[in-house]
mmCIF file of C-alpha atoms in Angstrom:
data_model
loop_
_atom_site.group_PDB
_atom_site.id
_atom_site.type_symbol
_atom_site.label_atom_id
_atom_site.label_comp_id
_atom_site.label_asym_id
_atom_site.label_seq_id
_atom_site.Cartn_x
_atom_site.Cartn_y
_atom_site.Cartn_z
ATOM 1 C CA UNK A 1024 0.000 0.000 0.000
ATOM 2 C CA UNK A 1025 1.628 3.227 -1.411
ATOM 3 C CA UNK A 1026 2.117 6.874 1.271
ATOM 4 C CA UNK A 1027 0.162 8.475 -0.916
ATOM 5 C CA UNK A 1028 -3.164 7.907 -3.011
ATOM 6 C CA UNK A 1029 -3.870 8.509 -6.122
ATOM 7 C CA UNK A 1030 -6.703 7.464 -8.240
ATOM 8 C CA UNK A 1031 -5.470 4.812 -10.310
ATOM 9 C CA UNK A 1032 -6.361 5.715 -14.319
ATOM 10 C CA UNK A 1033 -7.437 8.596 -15.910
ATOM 11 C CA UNK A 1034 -8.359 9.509 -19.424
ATOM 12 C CA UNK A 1035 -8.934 12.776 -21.653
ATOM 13 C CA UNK A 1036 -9.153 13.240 -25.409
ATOM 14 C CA UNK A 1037 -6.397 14.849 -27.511
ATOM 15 C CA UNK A 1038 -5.977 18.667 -26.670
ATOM 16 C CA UNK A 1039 -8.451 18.367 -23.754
ATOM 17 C CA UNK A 1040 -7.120 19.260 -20.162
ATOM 18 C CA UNK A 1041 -6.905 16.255 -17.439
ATOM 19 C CA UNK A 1042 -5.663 16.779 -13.641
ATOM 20 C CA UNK A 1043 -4.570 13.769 -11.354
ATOM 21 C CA UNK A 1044 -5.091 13.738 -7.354
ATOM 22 C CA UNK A 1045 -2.475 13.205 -4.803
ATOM 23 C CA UNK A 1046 -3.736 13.040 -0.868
ATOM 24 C CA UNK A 1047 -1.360 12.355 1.436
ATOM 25 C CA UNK A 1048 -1.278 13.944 4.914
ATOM 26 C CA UNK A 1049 0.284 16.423 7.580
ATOM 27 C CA UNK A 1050 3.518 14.570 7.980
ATOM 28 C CA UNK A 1051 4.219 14.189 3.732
ATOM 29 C CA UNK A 1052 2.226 16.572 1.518
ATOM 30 C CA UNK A 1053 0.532 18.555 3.534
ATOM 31 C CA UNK A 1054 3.824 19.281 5.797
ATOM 32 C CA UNK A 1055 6.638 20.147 3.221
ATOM 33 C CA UNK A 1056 6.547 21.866 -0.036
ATOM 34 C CA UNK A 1057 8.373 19.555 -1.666
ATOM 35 C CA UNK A 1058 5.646 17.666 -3.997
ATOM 36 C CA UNK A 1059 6.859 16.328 -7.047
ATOM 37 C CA UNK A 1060 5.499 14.706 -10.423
ATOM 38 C CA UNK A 1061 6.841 11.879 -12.158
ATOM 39 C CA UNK A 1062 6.390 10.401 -15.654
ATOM 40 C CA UNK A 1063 6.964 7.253 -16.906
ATOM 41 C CA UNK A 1064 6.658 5.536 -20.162
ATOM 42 C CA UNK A 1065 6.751 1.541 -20.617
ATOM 43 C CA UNK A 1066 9.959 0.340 -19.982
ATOM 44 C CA UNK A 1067 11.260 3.195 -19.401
ATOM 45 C CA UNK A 1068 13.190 5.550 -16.490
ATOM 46 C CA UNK A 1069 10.988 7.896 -14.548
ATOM 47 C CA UNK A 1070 10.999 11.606 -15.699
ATOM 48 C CA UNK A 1071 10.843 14.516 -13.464
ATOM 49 C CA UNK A 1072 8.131 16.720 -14.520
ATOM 50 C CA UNK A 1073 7.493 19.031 -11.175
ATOM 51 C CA UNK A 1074 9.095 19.786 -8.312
ATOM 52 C CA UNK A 1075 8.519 21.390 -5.338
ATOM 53 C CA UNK A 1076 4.680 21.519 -6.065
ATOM 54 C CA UNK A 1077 4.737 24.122 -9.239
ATOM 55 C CA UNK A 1078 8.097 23.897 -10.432
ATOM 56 C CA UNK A 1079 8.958 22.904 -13.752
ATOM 57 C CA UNK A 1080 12.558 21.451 -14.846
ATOM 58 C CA UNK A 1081 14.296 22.817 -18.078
ATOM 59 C CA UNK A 1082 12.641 21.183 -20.804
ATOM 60 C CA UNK A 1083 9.091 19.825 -19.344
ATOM 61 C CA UNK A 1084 6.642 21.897 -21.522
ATOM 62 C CA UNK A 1085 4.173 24.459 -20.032
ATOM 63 C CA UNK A 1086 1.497 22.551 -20.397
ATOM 64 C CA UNK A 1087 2.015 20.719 -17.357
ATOM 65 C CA UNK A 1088 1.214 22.150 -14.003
ATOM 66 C CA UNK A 1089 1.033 21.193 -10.355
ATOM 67 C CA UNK A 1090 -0.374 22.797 -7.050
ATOM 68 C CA UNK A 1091 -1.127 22.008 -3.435
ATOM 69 C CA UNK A 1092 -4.038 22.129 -1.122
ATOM 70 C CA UNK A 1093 -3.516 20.950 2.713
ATOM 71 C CA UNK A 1094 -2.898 17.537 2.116
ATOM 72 C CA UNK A 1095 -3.785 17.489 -1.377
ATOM 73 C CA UNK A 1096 -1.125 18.059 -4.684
ATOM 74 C CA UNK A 1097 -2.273 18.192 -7.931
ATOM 75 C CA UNK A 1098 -0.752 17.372 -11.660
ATOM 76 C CA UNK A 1099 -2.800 19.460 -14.204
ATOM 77 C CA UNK A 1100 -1.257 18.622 -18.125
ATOM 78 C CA UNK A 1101 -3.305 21.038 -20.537
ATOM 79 C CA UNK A 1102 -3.841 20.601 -24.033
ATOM 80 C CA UNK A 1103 -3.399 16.879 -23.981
ATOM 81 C CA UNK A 1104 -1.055 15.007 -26.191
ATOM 82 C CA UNK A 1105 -0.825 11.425 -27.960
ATOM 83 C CA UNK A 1106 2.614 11.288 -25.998
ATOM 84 C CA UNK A 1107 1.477 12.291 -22.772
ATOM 85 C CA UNK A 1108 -0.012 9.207 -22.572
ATOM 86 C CA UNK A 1109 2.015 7.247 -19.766
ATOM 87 C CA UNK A 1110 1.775 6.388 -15.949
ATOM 88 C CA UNK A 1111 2.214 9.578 -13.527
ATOM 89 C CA UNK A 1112 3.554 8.963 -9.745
ATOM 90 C CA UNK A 1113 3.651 11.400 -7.223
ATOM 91 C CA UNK A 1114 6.316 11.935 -4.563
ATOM 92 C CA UNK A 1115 6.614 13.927 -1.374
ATOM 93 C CA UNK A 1116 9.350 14.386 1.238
ATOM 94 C CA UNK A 1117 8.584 13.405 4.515
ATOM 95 C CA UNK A 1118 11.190 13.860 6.825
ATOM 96 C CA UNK A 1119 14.215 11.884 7.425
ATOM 97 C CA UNK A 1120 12.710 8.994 8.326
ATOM 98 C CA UNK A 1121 10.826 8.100 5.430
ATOM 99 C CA UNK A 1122 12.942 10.811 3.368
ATOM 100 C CA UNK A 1123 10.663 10.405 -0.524
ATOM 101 C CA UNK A 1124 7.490 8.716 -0.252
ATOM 102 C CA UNK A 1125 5.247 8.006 -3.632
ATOM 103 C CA UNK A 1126 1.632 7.427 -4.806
ATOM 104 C CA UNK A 1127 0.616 4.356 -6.215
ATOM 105 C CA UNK A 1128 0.593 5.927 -9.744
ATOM 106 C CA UNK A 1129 -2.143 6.987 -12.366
ATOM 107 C CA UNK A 1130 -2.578 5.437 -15.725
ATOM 108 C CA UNK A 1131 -3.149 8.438 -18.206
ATOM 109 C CA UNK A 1132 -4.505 7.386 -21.337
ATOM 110 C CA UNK A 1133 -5.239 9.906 -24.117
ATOM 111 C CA UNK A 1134 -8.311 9.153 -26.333
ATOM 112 C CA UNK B 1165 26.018 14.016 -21.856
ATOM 113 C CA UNK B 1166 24.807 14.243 -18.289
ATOM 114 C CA UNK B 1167 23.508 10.836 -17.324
ATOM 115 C CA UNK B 1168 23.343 7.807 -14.852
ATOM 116 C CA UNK B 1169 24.136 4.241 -15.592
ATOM 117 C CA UNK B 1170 23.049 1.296 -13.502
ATOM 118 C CA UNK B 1171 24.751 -2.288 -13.325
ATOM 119 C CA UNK B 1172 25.126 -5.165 -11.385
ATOM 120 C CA UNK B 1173 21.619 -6.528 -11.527
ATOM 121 C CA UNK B 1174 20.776 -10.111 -12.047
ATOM 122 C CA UNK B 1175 19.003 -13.229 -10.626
ATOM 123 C CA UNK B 1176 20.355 -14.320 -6.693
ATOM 124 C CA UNK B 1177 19.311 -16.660 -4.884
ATOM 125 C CA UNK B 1178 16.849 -16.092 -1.616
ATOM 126 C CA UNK B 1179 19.534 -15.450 1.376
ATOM 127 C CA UNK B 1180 22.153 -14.581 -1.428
ATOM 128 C CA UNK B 1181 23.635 -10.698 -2.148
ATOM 129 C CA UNK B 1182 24.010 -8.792 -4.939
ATOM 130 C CA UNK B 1183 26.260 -5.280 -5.168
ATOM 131 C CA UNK B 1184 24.548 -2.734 -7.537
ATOM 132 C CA UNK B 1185 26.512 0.136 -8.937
ATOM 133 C CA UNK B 1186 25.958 3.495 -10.733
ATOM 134 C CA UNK B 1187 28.075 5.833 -12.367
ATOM 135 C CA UNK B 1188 27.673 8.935 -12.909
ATOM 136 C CA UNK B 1189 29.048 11.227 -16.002
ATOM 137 C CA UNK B 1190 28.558 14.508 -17.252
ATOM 138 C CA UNK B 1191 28.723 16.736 -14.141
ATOM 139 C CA UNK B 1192 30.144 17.398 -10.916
ATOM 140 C CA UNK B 1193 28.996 14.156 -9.382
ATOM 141 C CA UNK B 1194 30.299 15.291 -6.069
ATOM 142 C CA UNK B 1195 27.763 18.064 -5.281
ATOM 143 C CA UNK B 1196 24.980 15.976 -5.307
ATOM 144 C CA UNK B 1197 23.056 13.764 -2.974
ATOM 145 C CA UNK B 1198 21.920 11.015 -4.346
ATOM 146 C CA UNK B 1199 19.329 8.214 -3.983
ATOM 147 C CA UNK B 1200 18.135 4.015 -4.479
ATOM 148 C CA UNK B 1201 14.591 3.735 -5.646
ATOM 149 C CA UNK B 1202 12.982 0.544 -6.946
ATOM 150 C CA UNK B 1203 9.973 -0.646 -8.683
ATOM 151 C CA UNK B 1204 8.648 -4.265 -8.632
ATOM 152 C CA UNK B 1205 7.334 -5.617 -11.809
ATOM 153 C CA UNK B 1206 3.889 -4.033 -12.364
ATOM 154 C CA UNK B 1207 3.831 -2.157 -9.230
ATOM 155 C CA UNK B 1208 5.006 1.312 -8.144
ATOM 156 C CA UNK B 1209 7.833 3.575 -7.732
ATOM 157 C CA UNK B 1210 9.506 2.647 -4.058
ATOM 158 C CA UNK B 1211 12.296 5.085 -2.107
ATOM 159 C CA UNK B 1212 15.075 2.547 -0.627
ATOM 160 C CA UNK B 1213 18.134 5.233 0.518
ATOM 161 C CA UNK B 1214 19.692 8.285 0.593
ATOM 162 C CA UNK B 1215 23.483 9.403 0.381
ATOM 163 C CA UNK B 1216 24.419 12.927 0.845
ATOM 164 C CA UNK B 1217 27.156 14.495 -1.526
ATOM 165 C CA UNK B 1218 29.985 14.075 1.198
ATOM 166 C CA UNK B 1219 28.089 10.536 2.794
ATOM 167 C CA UNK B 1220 28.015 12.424 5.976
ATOM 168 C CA UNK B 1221 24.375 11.411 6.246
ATOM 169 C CA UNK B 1222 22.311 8.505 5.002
ATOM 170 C CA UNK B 1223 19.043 7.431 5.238
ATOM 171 C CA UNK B 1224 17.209 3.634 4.974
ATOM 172 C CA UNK B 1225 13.547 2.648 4.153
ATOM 173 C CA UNK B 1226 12.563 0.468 6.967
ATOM 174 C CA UNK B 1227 11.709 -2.456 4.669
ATOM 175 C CA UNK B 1228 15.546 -2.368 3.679
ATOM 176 C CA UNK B 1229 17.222 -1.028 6.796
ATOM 177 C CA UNK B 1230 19.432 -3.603 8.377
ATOM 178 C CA UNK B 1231 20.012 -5.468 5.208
ATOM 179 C CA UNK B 1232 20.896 -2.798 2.104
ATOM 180 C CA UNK B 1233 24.161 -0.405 2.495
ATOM 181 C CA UNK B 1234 24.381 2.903 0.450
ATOM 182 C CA UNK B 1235 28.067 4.183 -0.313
ATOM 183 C CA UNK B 1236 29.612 6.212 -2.538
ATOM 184 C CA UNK B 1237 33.881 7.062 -4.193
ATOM 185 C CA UNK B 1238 33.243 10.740 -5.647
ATOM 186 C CA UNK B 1239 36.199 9.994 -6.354
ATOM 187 C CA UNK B 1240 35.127 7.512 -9.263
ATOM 188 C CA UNK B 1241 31.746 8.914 -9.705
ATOM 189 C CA UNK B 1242 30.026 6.007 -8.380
ATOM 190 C CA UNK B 1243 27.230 5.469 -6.072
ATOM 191 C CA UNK B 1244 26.793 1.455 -4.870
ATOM 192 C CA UNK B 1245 23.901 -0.385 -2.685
ATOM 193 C CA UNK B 1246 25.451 -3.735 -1.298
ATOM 194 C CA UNK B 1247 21.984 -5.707 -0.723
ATOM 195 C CA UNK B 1248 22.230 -8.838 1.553
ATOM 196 C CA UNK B 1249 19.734 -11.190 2.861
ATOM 197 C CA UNK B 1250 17.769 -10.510 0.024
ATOM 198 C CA UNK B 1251 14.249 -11.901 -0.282
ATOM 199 C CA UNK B 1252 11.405 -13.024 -3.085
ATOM 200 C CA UNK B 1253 9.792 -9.705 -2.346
ATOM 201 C CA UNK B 1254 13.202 -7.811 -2.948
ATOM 202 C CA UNK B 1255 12.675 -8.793 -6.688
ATOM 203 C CA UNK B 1256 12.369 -5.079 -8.882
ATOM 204 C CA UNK B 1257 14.083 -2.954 -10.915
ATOM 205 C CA UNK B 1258 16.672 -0.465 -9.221
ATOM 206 C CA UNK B 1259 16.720 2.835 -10.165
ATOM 207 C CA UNK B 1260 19.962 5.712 -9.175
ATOM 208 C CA UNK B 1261 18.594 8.907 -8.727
ATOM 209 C CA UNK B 1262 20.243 12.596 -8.329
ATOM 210 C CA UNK B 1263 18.850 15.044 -6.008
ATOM 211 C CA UNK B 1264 17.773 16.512 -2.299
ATOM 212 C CA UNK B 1265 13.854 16.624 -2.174
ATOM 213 C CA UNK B 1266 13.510 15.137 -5.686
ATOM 214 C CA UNK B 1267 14.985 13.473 -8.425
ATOM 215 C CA UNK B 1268 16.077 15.621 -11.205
ATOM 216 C CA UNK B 1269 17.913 12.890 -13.300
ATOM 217 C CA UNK B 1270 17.531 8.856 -13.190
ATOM 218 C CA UNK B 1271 19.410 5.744 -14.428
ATOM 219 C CA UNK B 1272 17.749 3.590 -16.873
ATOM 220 C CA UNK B 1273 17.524 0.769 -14.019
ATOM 221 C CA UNK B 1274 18.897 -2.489 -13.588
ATOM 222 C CA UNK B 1275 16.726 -5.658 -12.935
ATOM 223 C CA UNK B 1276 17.548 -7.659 -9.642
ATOM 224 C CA UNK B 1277 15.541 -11.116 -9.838
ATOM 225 C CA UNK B 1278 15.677 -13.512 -6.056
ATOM 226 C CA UNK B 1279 14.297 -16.433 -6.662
ATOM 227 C CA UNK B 1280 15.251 -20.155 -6.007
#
């Protein structure tokens, strides 16, 4: 059973806007500002997409988005794509005892 | 070209170790803290251990603690996990990762099978 809970798929049509759940509580998400967003293709590494809830890395197009709410973050990817199509994870810190700590992961599918 | 590159993986036997390296190329690998995460066939993304950039502190999931040591020769740009006592349940891909409070860049993985 993952930290953190995500709903397990999702699904939007091409160009449409889609946004993925992440509840965790005080002590992870709710505690730290330091909510990131993972992709992941088949077979493939993991991809960091945001960090520290809003954040995006060099390169991860604008169309992807994140906030928090208490104990809730949330991915937002805008104007969906055929290649956005892929599993998302979640991550927050949570002290040094459990350090990262990761949702169970949503299937996005693109229609 | 900045990346990470995972080896050592393969199929041990229950009880048996296994020493998984990664090495790092294409920046200052000593700046950087670094991390173990795994991911069992089909399943999700799992945090295992933390090294900071000087291995002055290091941190242990508790469902590794006791068995798995992180360690790291800046020196050769290479980050290890020495896994011992390693179970059915340890069986996933391992994954290097750079970074503090997430994980900017990732190795490709390498696949660690226990099984009899």
């Amino acid at each position: 059973q993952s930290a953190l809970t995500q709903p397990p798929s999702a699904s939007g049509s091409l160009g449409q806007s889609i946004t993925i759940s992440c509840t965790g509580t005080s002590s992870d998400v709710g505690g730290y500002n330091y909510v990131s967003w993972y992709q992941q293709h088949p077979g493939k590494a993991p991809k960091l997409m945001i960090y520290e809830v809003n954040k995006r890395p060099s390169g991860v197009p604008d169309r992807f988005s994140g906030s928090k709410s208490g104990n809730t973050a949330s991915l937002t990817v805008s104007g969906l794509q055929a290649e956005d199509e892929a599993d998302y994870y979640c991550s927050s810190y949570a002290g040094s005892n459990k350090y990262w700590v990761f949702g169970g992961g949503t299937k996005l599918t693109v229609l | 070209e900045v990346q990470l590159v995972e080896s050592g993986g393969g199929l041990v036997q229950p009880g048996g170790s296994l020493r998984l390296s990664c090495a790092a190329s294409g920046f200052t690998f000593n700046v950087y803290n670094m991390n173990w995460v795994r991911q069992a066939p089909g399943k999700g993304l799992e945090w295992l251990s933390y090294i900071s950039s000087g291995s002055v502190t290091i941190y242990y999931a508790d469902s590794v603690k006791g068995r798995f040591t992180v360690s790291r020769d800046n020196a050769k740009n290479s980050l290890y996990l020495q896994m011992d006592s390693l179970r059915a349940e340890d069986t996933a891909v391992y994954y290097c990762a750079r970074g503090y409070r997430s994980g900017d860049l990732w190795g490709q993985g390498t696949l660690v099978t226990v099984s009899s």
